[in-house]
Amino acid sequence: MRALVPSRDERVTVAEAEVSTVSPVAAELVIKVEAFSVNRGETFLLENPMQGWRPGKDVAGTVIRAASDGSGPSVGTRVVAHPPAAGWAQEVAVHTSNVAVLPDSISEQTAAALPLAGLTALRLLRTVGPLIGRRILITGASGGVGHYVVELAAAAGANITAVSASPSRGARLLELGAVKVVQEVTDTAGPFDVVLESVGGDSFPQAIERLAPDGLLVWFGQASRTSVTVSFFDLLARSPGARIQHFSYTRGELDHARDLATLVDLVAGGRLHPEISSIRPWAETAAVIEELRGRRIQGNAVLTVG
């Protein structure tokens, strides 16, 4: 079958190649991939890929081989899935615990934008706890995770300030429920009950400065790829009782099926709207990767498999 594999040069790109057909284990089904989403984190892995690794964590398509153990959807069912890798291909084997059924109202292109970004947003907000009336600051908000966080948190009654690189990239966040969108953390006054920080570098200590006493900063990324320096004494002086918590969307989660189904239900009910700024054929994946790394894509980028 055809699949996208890491290229051999020094660029952050992929190349199309023939690979072996998938060989599922008993609890895996095989999906004919119709669309997949590119996540910025995967582009980092492409810089120095492990031997034999192929990218692809967010896919949607149709089941062409059911799991032999009887679990999961049957052949012909449209699904969204979150495999650990290898989804940028014509076919992918996925454990049935990482698959959710799609209703007719949701296209494969829309569904492909859900898994990693949607799961991250959903679990981030669970980590935060009750949202109604709480003041939340989210950095790096114009990516896929940020759009989901803003819409879900606003619907739950949170007061959200979003940091976005430019007014044009942040306009959609206001439509989704943010009360304010700024270009820099330093443009905010605070204090915030919760800070969701995903940029690193200078953004991290600036965000901490705006944290309320007994507030919570959840660190879920470092998009700038710049190290963070934090003064413990400044934190104590400005925000006594404040907590810093690291977040990984997979921690403690043995499967993704239930949360994928929750995301699907939210979209089907009109309560969650995937922000997809680019839908292109998978032959253009390399170009999309460069645009994503250059922050020229708002929300999610989806590729269709021909």
mmCIF file of C-alpha atoms in Angstrom:
data_model
loop_
_atom_site.group_PDB
_atom_site.id
_atom_site.type_symbol
_atom_site.label_atom_id
_atom_site.label_comp_id
_atom_site.label_asym_id
_atom_site.label_seq_id
_atom_site.Cartn_x
_atom_site.Cartn_y
_atom_site.Cartn_z
ATOM 1 C CA MET A 1 0.000 0.000 0.000
ATOM 2 C CA ARG A 2 0.991 3.657 -0.252
ATOM 3 C CA ALA A 3 2.017 5.600 2.832
ATOM 4 C CA LEU A 4 3.900 8.735 3.820
ATOM 5 C CA VAL A 5 7.295 8.079 5.365
ATOM 6 C CA PRO A 6 9.987 10.423 6.745
ATOM 7 C CA SER A 7 12.256 11.710 3.996
ATOM 8 C CA ARG A 8 15.980 11.032 3.992
ATOM 9 C CA ASP A 9 17.097 14.638 3.642
ATOM 10 C CA GLU A 10 17.399 17.231 6.401
ATOM 11 C CA ARG A 11 14.080 18.923 5.700
ATOM 12 C CA VAL A 12 11.035 18.431 7.888
ATOM 13 C CA THR A 13 8.991 16.668 5.260
ATOM 14 C CA VAL A 14 7.647 13.296 4.132
ATOM 15 C CA ALA A 15 7.773 11.176 1.014
ATOM 16 C CA GLU A 16 5.256 8.763 -0.490
ATOM 17 C CA ALA A 17 6.398 5.155 -0.641
ATOM 18 C CA GLU A 18 5.261 1.558 -0.876
ATOM 19 C CA VAL A 19 5.087 -0.112 2.533
ATOM 20 C CA SER A 20 3.946 -3.502 3.736
ATOM 21 C CA THR A 21 0.220 -3.988 4.186
ATOM 22 C CA VAL A 22 -0.994 -3.894 7.775
ATOM 23 C CA SER A 23 -1.128 -7.035 9.905
ATOM 24 C CA PRO A 24 -3.599 -6.425 12.730
ATOM 25 C CA VAL A 25 -3.594 -8.303 16.028
ATOM 26 C CA ALA A 26 -6.815 -9.770 17.419
ATOM 27 C CA ALA A 27 -8.150 -6.549 18.981
ATOM 28 C CA GLU A 28 -7.277 -4.333 16.016
ATOM 29 C CA LEU A 29 -9.427 -3.409 13.054
ATOM 30 C CA VAL A 30 -8.194 -2.041 9.734
ATOM 31 C CA ILE A 31 -9.352 1.342 8.481
ATOM 32 C CA LYS A 32 -9.277 2.573 4.911
ATOM 33 C CA VAL A 33 -8.073 6.104 5.612
ATOM 34 C CA GLU A 34 -10.087 8.870 3.960
ATOM 35 C CA ALA A 35 -8.534 11.809 5.822
ATOM 36 C CA PHE A 36 -5.925 12.555 8.448
ATOM 37 C CA SER A 37 -4.836 15.568 10.466
ATOM 38 C CA VAL A 38 -1.293 16.869 10.905
ATOM 39 C CA ASN A 39 -0.272 17.875 14.420
ATOM 40 C CA ARG A 40 2.597 20.271 15.054
ATOM 41 C CA GLY A 41 4.165 17.851 17.529
ATOM 42 C CA GLU A 42 4.459 15.235 14.805
ATOM 43 C CA THR A 43 6.461 17.659 12.686
ATOM 44 C CA PHE A 44 9.032 17.812 15.494
ATOM 45 C CA LEU A 45 9.320 14.008 15.459
ATOM 46 C CA LEU A 46 10.004 14.169 11.725
ATOM 47 C CA GLU A 47 13.220 16.076 12.396
ATOM 48 C CA ASN A 48 14.887 13.001 13.856
ATOM 49 C CA PRO A 49 12.548 10.059 13.287
ATOM 50 C CA MET A 50 13.066 6.696 14.934
ATOM 51 C CA GLN A 51 13.937 3.810 12.647
ATOM 52 C CA GLY A 52 10.783 2.328 11.132
ATOM 53 C CA TRP A 53 8.468 4.981 12.554
ATOM 54 C CA ARG A 54 5.762 6.493 10.362
ATOM 55 C CA PRO A 55 3.676 9.528 11.368
ATOM 56 C CA GLY A 56 -0.086 9.611 11.786
ATOM 57 C CA LYS A 57 -2.141 9.810 14.999
ATOM 58 C CA ASP A 58 -5.427 11.360 13.769
ATOM 59 C CA VAL A 59 -7.407 9.498 11.110
ATOM 60 C CA ALA A 60 -10.933 8.988 9.838
ATOM 61 C CA GLY A 61 -12.262 6.513 7.305
ATOM 62 C CA THR A 62 -14.110 3.226 6.878
ATOM 63 C CA VAL A 63 -13.556 -0.151 8.541
ATOM 64 C CA ILE A 64 -12.459 -2.659 5.886
ATOM 65 C CA ARG A 65 -11.489 -5.449 8.293
ATOM 66 C CA ALA A 66 -13.146 -5.996 11.649
ATOM 67 C CA ALA A 67 -11.200 -7.065 14.729
ATOM 68 C CA SER A 68 -10.914 -10.841 14.885
ATOM 69 C CA ASP A 69 -11.739 -10.909 18.609
ATOM 70 C CA GLY A 70 -15.225 -9.533 17.875
ATOM 71 C CA SER A 71 -14.675 -6.148 19.508
ATOM 72 C CA GLY A 72 -15.270 -2.816 17.827
ATOM 73 C CA PRO A 73 -17.267 -1.703 14.772
ATOM 74 C CA SER A 74 -18.052 -3.973 11.842
ATOM 75 C CA VAL A 75 -16.889 -3.739 8.227
ATOM 76 C CA GLY A 76 -18.349 -0.741 6.409
ATOM 77 C CA THR A 77 -18.657 1.442 9.524
ATOM 78 C CA ARG A 78 -17.353 5.013 9.277
ATOM 79 C CA VAL A 79 -15.037 5.809 12.166
ATOM 80 C CA VAL A 80 -12.585 8.288 13.669
ATOM 81 C CA ALA A 81 -9.495 6.828 15.320
ATOM 82 C CA HIS A 82 -6.360 7.696 17.256
ATOM 83 C CA PRO A 83 -3.583 5.200 16.498
ATOM 84 C CA PRO A 84 -0.167 5.699 18.124
ATOM 85 C CA ALA A 85 1.421 6.147 14.679
ATOM 86 C CA ALA A 86 1.371 5.157 10.980
ATOM 87 C CA GLY A 87 -1.944 6.789 10.090
ATOM 88 C CA TRP A 88 -0.678 8.800 7.112
ATOM 89 C CA ALA A 89 -1.387 5.895 4.791
ATOM 90 C CA GLN A 90 -4.054 4.247 2.690
ATOM 91 C CA GLU A 91 -4.759 1.800 5.509
ATOM 92 C CA VAL A 92 -3.988 1.628 9.219
ATOM 93 C CA ALA A 93 -4.563 -0.951 11.943
ATOM 94 C CA VAL A 94 -6.030 0.525 15.134
ATOM 95 C CA HIS A 95 -6.909 -1.068 18.460
ATOM 96 C CA THR A 96 -10.673 -1.005 18.917
ATOM 97 C CA SER A 97 -10.250 0.860 22.212
ATOM 98 C CA ASN A 98 -9.080 3.874 20.185
ATOM 99 C CA VAL A 99 -11.965 4.076 17.709
ATOM 100 C CA ALA A 100 -15.362 5.816 17.702
ATOM 101 C CA VAL A 101 -18.225 5.500 15.235
ATOM 102 C CA LEU A 102 -19.159 8.503 13.084
ATOM 103 C CA PRO A 103 -22.755 9.541 12.377
ATOM 104 C CA ASP A 104 -23.746 10.491 8.832
ATOM 105 C CA SER A 105 -23.769 14.160 9.805
ATOM 106 C CA ILE A 106 -19.978 14.321 10.342
ATOM 107 C CA SER A 107 -17.603 14.052 7.399
ATOM 108 C CA GLU A 108 -14.282 12.247 7.537
ATOM 109 C CA GLN A 109 -12.495 15.565 6.980
ATOM 110 C CA THR A 110 -14.154 17.099 10.036
ATOM 111 C CA ALA A 111 -13.623 14.006 12.163
ATOM 112 C CA ALA A 112 -9.915 13.795 11.333
ATOM 113 C CA ALA A 113 -9.371 17.104 13.165
ATOM 114 C CA LEU A 114 -10.779 15.735 16.424
ATOM 115 C CA PRO A 115 -8.485 13.168 18.061
ATOM 116 C CA LEU A 116 -5.260 14.629 19.463
ATOM 117 C CA ALA A 117 -6.364 18.266 19.759
ATOM 118 C CA GLY A 118 -9.848 17.370 20.971
ATOM 119 C CA LEU A 119 -8.677 14.792 23.496
ATOM 120 C CA THR A 120 -6.095 17.229 24.825
ATOM 121 C CA ALA A 121 -8.663 20.007 25.260
ATOM 122 C CA LEU A 122 -11.234 17.735 26.888
ATOM 123 C CA ARG A 123 -8.757 16.312 29.379
ATOM 124 C CA LEU A 124 -7.139 19.680 30.077
ATOM 125 C CA LEU A 125 -10.464 21.060 31.213
ATOM 126 C CA ARG A 126 -11.134 18.008 33.361
ATOM 127 C CA THR A 127 -7.775 18.638 35.038
ATOM 128 C CA VAL A 128 -8.819 22.226 35.783
ATOM 129 C CA GLY A 129 -12.077 21.146 37.417
ATOM 130 C CA PRO A 130 -15.252 23.280 37.685
ATOM 131 C CA LEU A 131 -15.190 26.154 35.182
ATOM 132 C CA ILE A 132 -18.206 28.363 35.820
ATOM 133 C CA GLY A 133 -17.139 31.878 36.752
ATOM 134 C CA ARG A 134 -13.418 31.101 36.719
ATOM 135 C CA ARG A 135 -10.961 33.414 34.962
ATOM 136 C CA ILE A 136 -8.813 31.458 32.519
ATOM 137 C CA LEU A 137 -5.793 32.513 30.462
ATOM 138 C CA ILE A 138 -4.725 30.279 27.582
ATOM 139 C CA THR A 139 -1.528 30.879 25.621
ATOM 140 C CA GLY A 140 -0.880 29.652 22.081
ATOM 141 C CA ALA A 141 -4.624 29.663 21.629
ATOM 142 C CA SER A 142 -4.918 29.820 17.838
ATOM 143 C CA GLY A 143 -3.967 26.174 17.313
ATOM 144 C CA GLY A 144 -6.299 23.208 17.285
ATOM 145 C CA VAL A 145 -6.231 22.670 21.059
ATOM 146 C CA GLY A 146 -6.851 26.344 21.790
ATOM 147 C CA HIS A 147 -9.996 26.537 19.668
ATOM 148 C CA TYR A 148 -11.486 23.486 21.387
ATOM 149 C CA VAL A 149 -10.542 24.713 24.868
ATOM 150 C CA VAL A 150 -12.096 28.132 24.307
ATOM 151 C CA GLU A 151 -15.383 26.782 22.968
ATOM 152 C CA LEU A 152 -15.775 24.086 25.615
ATOM 153 C CA ALA A 153 -14.728 26.313 28.525
ATOM 154 C CA ALA A 154 -16.921 29.218 27.416
ATOM 155 C CA ALA A 155 -19.912 26.886 27.172
ATOM 156 C CA ALA A 156 -19.203 25.783 30.750
ATOM 157 C CA GLY A 157 -19.273 29.367 32.026
ATOM 158 C CA ALA A 158 -15.579 30.296 32.159
ATOM 159 C CA ASN A 159 -14.261 33.813 31.514
ATOM 160 C CA ILE A 160 -11.489 33.272 28.960
ATOM 161 C CA THR A 161 -8.626 35.457 27.801
ATOM 162 C CA ALA A 162 -6.771 33.973 24.827
ATOM 163 C CA VAL A 163 -3.277 34.804 23.598
ATOM 164 C CA SER A 164 -2.980 34.582 19.806
ATOM 165 C CA ALA A 165 -0.192 35.620 17.470
ATOM 166 C CA SER A 166 -2.289 38.121 15.527
ATOM 167 C CA PRO A 167 -5.767 39.709 15.613
ATOM 168 C CA SER A 168 -6.781 37.861 12.437
ATOM 169 C CA ARG A 169 -5.801 34.492 13.936
ATOM 170 C CA GLY A 170 -7.619 35.339 17.162
ATOM 171 C CA ALA A 171 -10.880 36.611 15.673
ATOM 172 C CA ARG A 172 -12.432 33.158 15.626
ATOM 173 C CA LEU A 173 -11.660 32.711 19.314
ATOM 174 C CA LEU A 174 -13.922 35.648 20.134
ATOM 175 C CA GLU A 175 -16.703 34.017 18.108
ATOM 176 C CA LEU A 176 -16.212 30.816 20.094
ATOM 177 C CA GLY A 177 -16.637 32.583 23.421
ATOM 178 C CA ALA A 178 -13.366 34.202 24.515
ATOM 179 C CA VAL A 179 -14.041 37.523 26.248
ATOM 180 C CA LYS A 180 -10.691 38.942 25.163
ATOM 181 C CA VAL A 181 -7.939 38.064 22.682
ATOM 182 C CA VAL A 182 -4.465 39.596 23.018
ATOM 183 C CA GLN A 183 -1.200 39.179 21.134
ATOM 184 C CA GLU A 184 1.099 38.908 24.150
ATOM 185 C CA VAL A 185 0.736 37.662 27.708
ATOM 186 C CA THR A 186 2.005 41.076 28.794
ATOM 187 C CA ASP A 187 -1.135 42.621 27.261
ATOM 188 C CA THR A 188 -3.199 41.032 30.048
ATOM 189 C CA ALA A 189 -3.653 42.298 33.587
ATOM 190 C CA GLY A 190 -4.946 39.272 35.447
ATOM 191 C CA PRO A 191 -5.193 37.876 37.933
ATOM 192 C CA PHE A 192 -6.319 34.521 36.530
ATOM 193 C CA ASP A 193 -7.598 31.562 38.492
ATOM 194 C CA VAL A 194 -6.213 29.200 35.851
ATOM 195 C CA VAL A 195 -3.461 29.534 33.260
ATOM 196 C CA LEU A 196 -3.182 26.974 30.444
ATOM 197 C CA GLU A 197 0.365 27.411 29.146
ATOM 198 C CA SER A 198 1.688 25.768 25.981
ATOM 199 C CA VAL A 199 4.347 28.138 24.624
ATOM 200 C CA GLY A 200 7.275 28.089 27.033
ATOM 201 C CA GLY A 201 10.139 30.577 26.818
ATOM 202 C CA ASP A 202 9.177 34.025 28.133
ATOM 203 C CA SER A 203 5.474 33.188 27.994
ATOM 204 C CA PHE A 204 5.669 30.852 30.984
ATOM 205 C CA PRO A 205 7.050 33.274 33.637
ATOM 206 C CA GLN A 206 4.900 36.107 32.267
ATOM 207 C CA ALA A 207 1.823 33.928 32.692
ATOM 208 C CA ILE A 208 2.804 32.971 36.236
ATOM 209 C CA GLU A 209 3.024 36.656 37.137
ATOM 210 C CA ARG A 210 -0.680 36.928 36.370
ATOM 211 C CA LEU A 211 -1.757 33.918 38.386
ATOM 212 C CA ALA A 212 -4.083 34.590 41.326
ATOM 213 C CA PRO A 213 -3.213 33.404 44.844
ATOM 214 C CA ASP A 214 -4.035 29.689 45.099
ATOM 215 C CA GLY A 215 -4.288 29.662 41.294
ATOM 216 C CA LEU A 216 -3.359 26.803 38.990
ATOM 217 C CA LEU A 217 -0.997 26.828 36.005
ATOM 218 C CA VAL A 218 -1.272 23.751 33.798
ATOM 219 C CA TRP A 219 1.756 23.271 31.556
ATOM 220 C CA PHE A 220 0.788 21.244 28.494
ATOM 221 C CA GLY A 221 3.336 22.180 25.835
ATOM 222 C CA GLN A 222 6.376 24.162 24.789
ATOM 223 C CA ALA A 223 5.622 25.269 21.237
ATOM 224 C CA SER A 224 8.406 27.862 21.223
ATOM 225 C CA ARG A 225 10.905 25.079 21.955
ATOM 226 C CA THR A 226 12.629 27.559 24.258
ATOM 227 C CA SER A 227 13.577 26.642 27.830
ATOM 228 C CA VAL A 228 11.725 28.179 30.747
ATOM 229 C CA THR A 229 13.261 30.061 33.671
ATOM 230 C CA VAL A 230 11.042 30.662 36.695
ATOM 231 C CA SER A 231 11.861 32.458 39.939
ATOM 232 C CA PHE A 232 10.470 30.443 42.797
ATOM 233 C CA PHE A 233 10.654 33.487 45.110
ATOM 234 C CA ASP A 234 8.747 35.694 42.654
ATOM 235 C CA LEU A 235 6.052 33.041 42.449
ATOM 236 C CA LEU A 236 5.707 32.952 46.234
ATOM 237 C CA ALA A 237 5.553 36.735 46.458
ATOM 238 C CA ARG A 238 2.970 37.280 43.729
ATOM 239 C CA SER A 239 0.814 34.167 43.979
ATOM 240 C CA PRO A 240 0.994 32.482 47.400
ATOM 241 C CA GLY A 241 -0.445 29.017 47.296
ATOM 242 C CA ALA A 242 -0.224 28.797 43.504
ATOM 243 C CA ARG A 243 0.330 25.405 41.879
ATOM 244 C CA ILE A 244 2.130 24.374 38.692
ATOM 245 C CA GLN A 245 0.986 21.097 37.174
ATOM 246 C CA HIS A 246 2.399 19.266 34.185
ATOM 247 C CA PHE A 247 -0.160 17.751 31.824
ATOM 248 C CA SER A 248 0.030 14.882 29.332
ATOM 249 C CA TYR A 249 -3.158 13.984 27.499
ATOM 250 C CA THR A 250 -2.354 10.246 27.615
ATOM 251 C CA ARG A 251 -1.512 9.996 31.316
ATOM 252 C CA GLY A 252 -3.772 7.549 33.088
ATOM 253 C CA GLU A 253 -5.772 6.875 29.920
ATOM 254 C CA LEU A 254 -5.724 3.256 28.737
ATOM 255 C CA ASP A 255 -7.938 3.954 25.753
ATOM 256 C CA HIS A 256 -9.482 6.837 23.843
ATOM 257 C CA ALA A 257 -12.761 5.397 22.543
ATOM 258 C CA ARG A 258 -15.041 6.912 25.171
ATOM 259 C CA ASP A 259 -13.602 10.418 24.880
ATOM 260 C CA LEU A 260 -13.546 10.212 21.087
ATOM 261 C CA ALA A 261 -17.236 9.333 21.227
ATOM 262 C CA THR A 262 -17.827 12.335 23.507
ATOM 263 C CA LEU A 263 -16.133 14.639 20.993
ATOM 264 C CA VAL A 264 -18.182 13.135 18.157
ATOM 265 C CA ASP A 265 -21.408 13.684 20.117
ATOM 266 C CA LEU A 266 -20.463 17.315 20.835
ATOM 267 C CA VAL A 267 -19.834 17.986 17.145
ATOM 268 C CA ALA A 268 -23.004 16.175 16.072
ATOM 269 C CA GLY A 269 -25.001 18.245 18.583
ATOM 270 C CA GLY A 270 -23.577 21.546 17.346
ATOM 271 C CA ARG A 271 -21.734 22.210 20.600
ATOM 272 C CA LEU A 272 -18.192 21.831 19.232
ATOM 273 C CA HIS A 273 -16.917 23.195 15.932
ATOM 274 C CA PRO A 274 -13.558 21.932 14.635
ATOM 275 C CA GLU A 275 -11.552 24.823 13.216
ATOM 276 C CA ILE A 276 -10.103 23.532 9.943
ATOM 277 C CA SER A 277 -8.281 26.135 7.880
ATOM 278 C CA SER A 278 -6.749 23.782 5.338
ATOM 279 C CA ILE A 279 -8.112 20.686 3.559
ATOM 280 C CA ARG A 280 -5.843 19.405 0.790
ATOM 281 C CA PRO A 281 -4.875 16.150 -0.944
ATOM 282 C CA TRP A 282 -2.173 14.199 0.862
ATOM 283 C CA ALA A 283 0.301 14.900 -1.940
ATOM 284 C CA GLU A 284 0.597 18.364 -0.353
ATOM 285 C CA THR A 285 1.462 17.088 3.128
ATOM 286 C CA ALA A 286 5.063 18.354 3.001
ATOM 287 C CA ALA A 287 3.877 21.886 2.190
ATOM 288 C CA VAL A 288 1.302 21.755 4.985
ATOM 289 C CA ILE A 289 3.993 20.676 7.449
ATOM 290 C CA GLU A 290 6.136 23.693 6.594
ATOM 291 C CA GLU A 291 3.127 26.012 6.950
ATOM 292 C CA LEU A 292 2.171 24.449 10.273
ATOM 293 C CA ARG A 293 5.666 24.834 11.672
ATOM 294 C CA GLY A 294 5.716 28.426 10.462
ATOM 295 C CA ARG A 295 2.416 29.098 12.281
ATOM 296 C CA ARG A 296 0.649 29.927 9.027
ATOM 297 C CA ILE A 297 -2.246 27.561 9.710
ATOM 298 C CA GLN A 298 -5.050 28.444 12.095
ATOM 299 C CA GLY A 299 -6.640 25.550 13.940
ATOM 300 C CA ASN A 300 -6.224 22.190 12.204
ATOM 301 C CA ALA A 301 -4.838 21.068 8.847
ATOM 302 C CA VAL A 302 -6.482 18.038 7.204
ATOM 303 C CA LEU A 303 -5.241 15.953 4.294
ATOM 304 C CA THR A 304 -7.427 13.694 2.164
ATOM 305 C CA VAL A 305 -6.183 10.326 0.951
ATOM 306 C CA GLY A 306 -6.915 9.540 -2.697
#
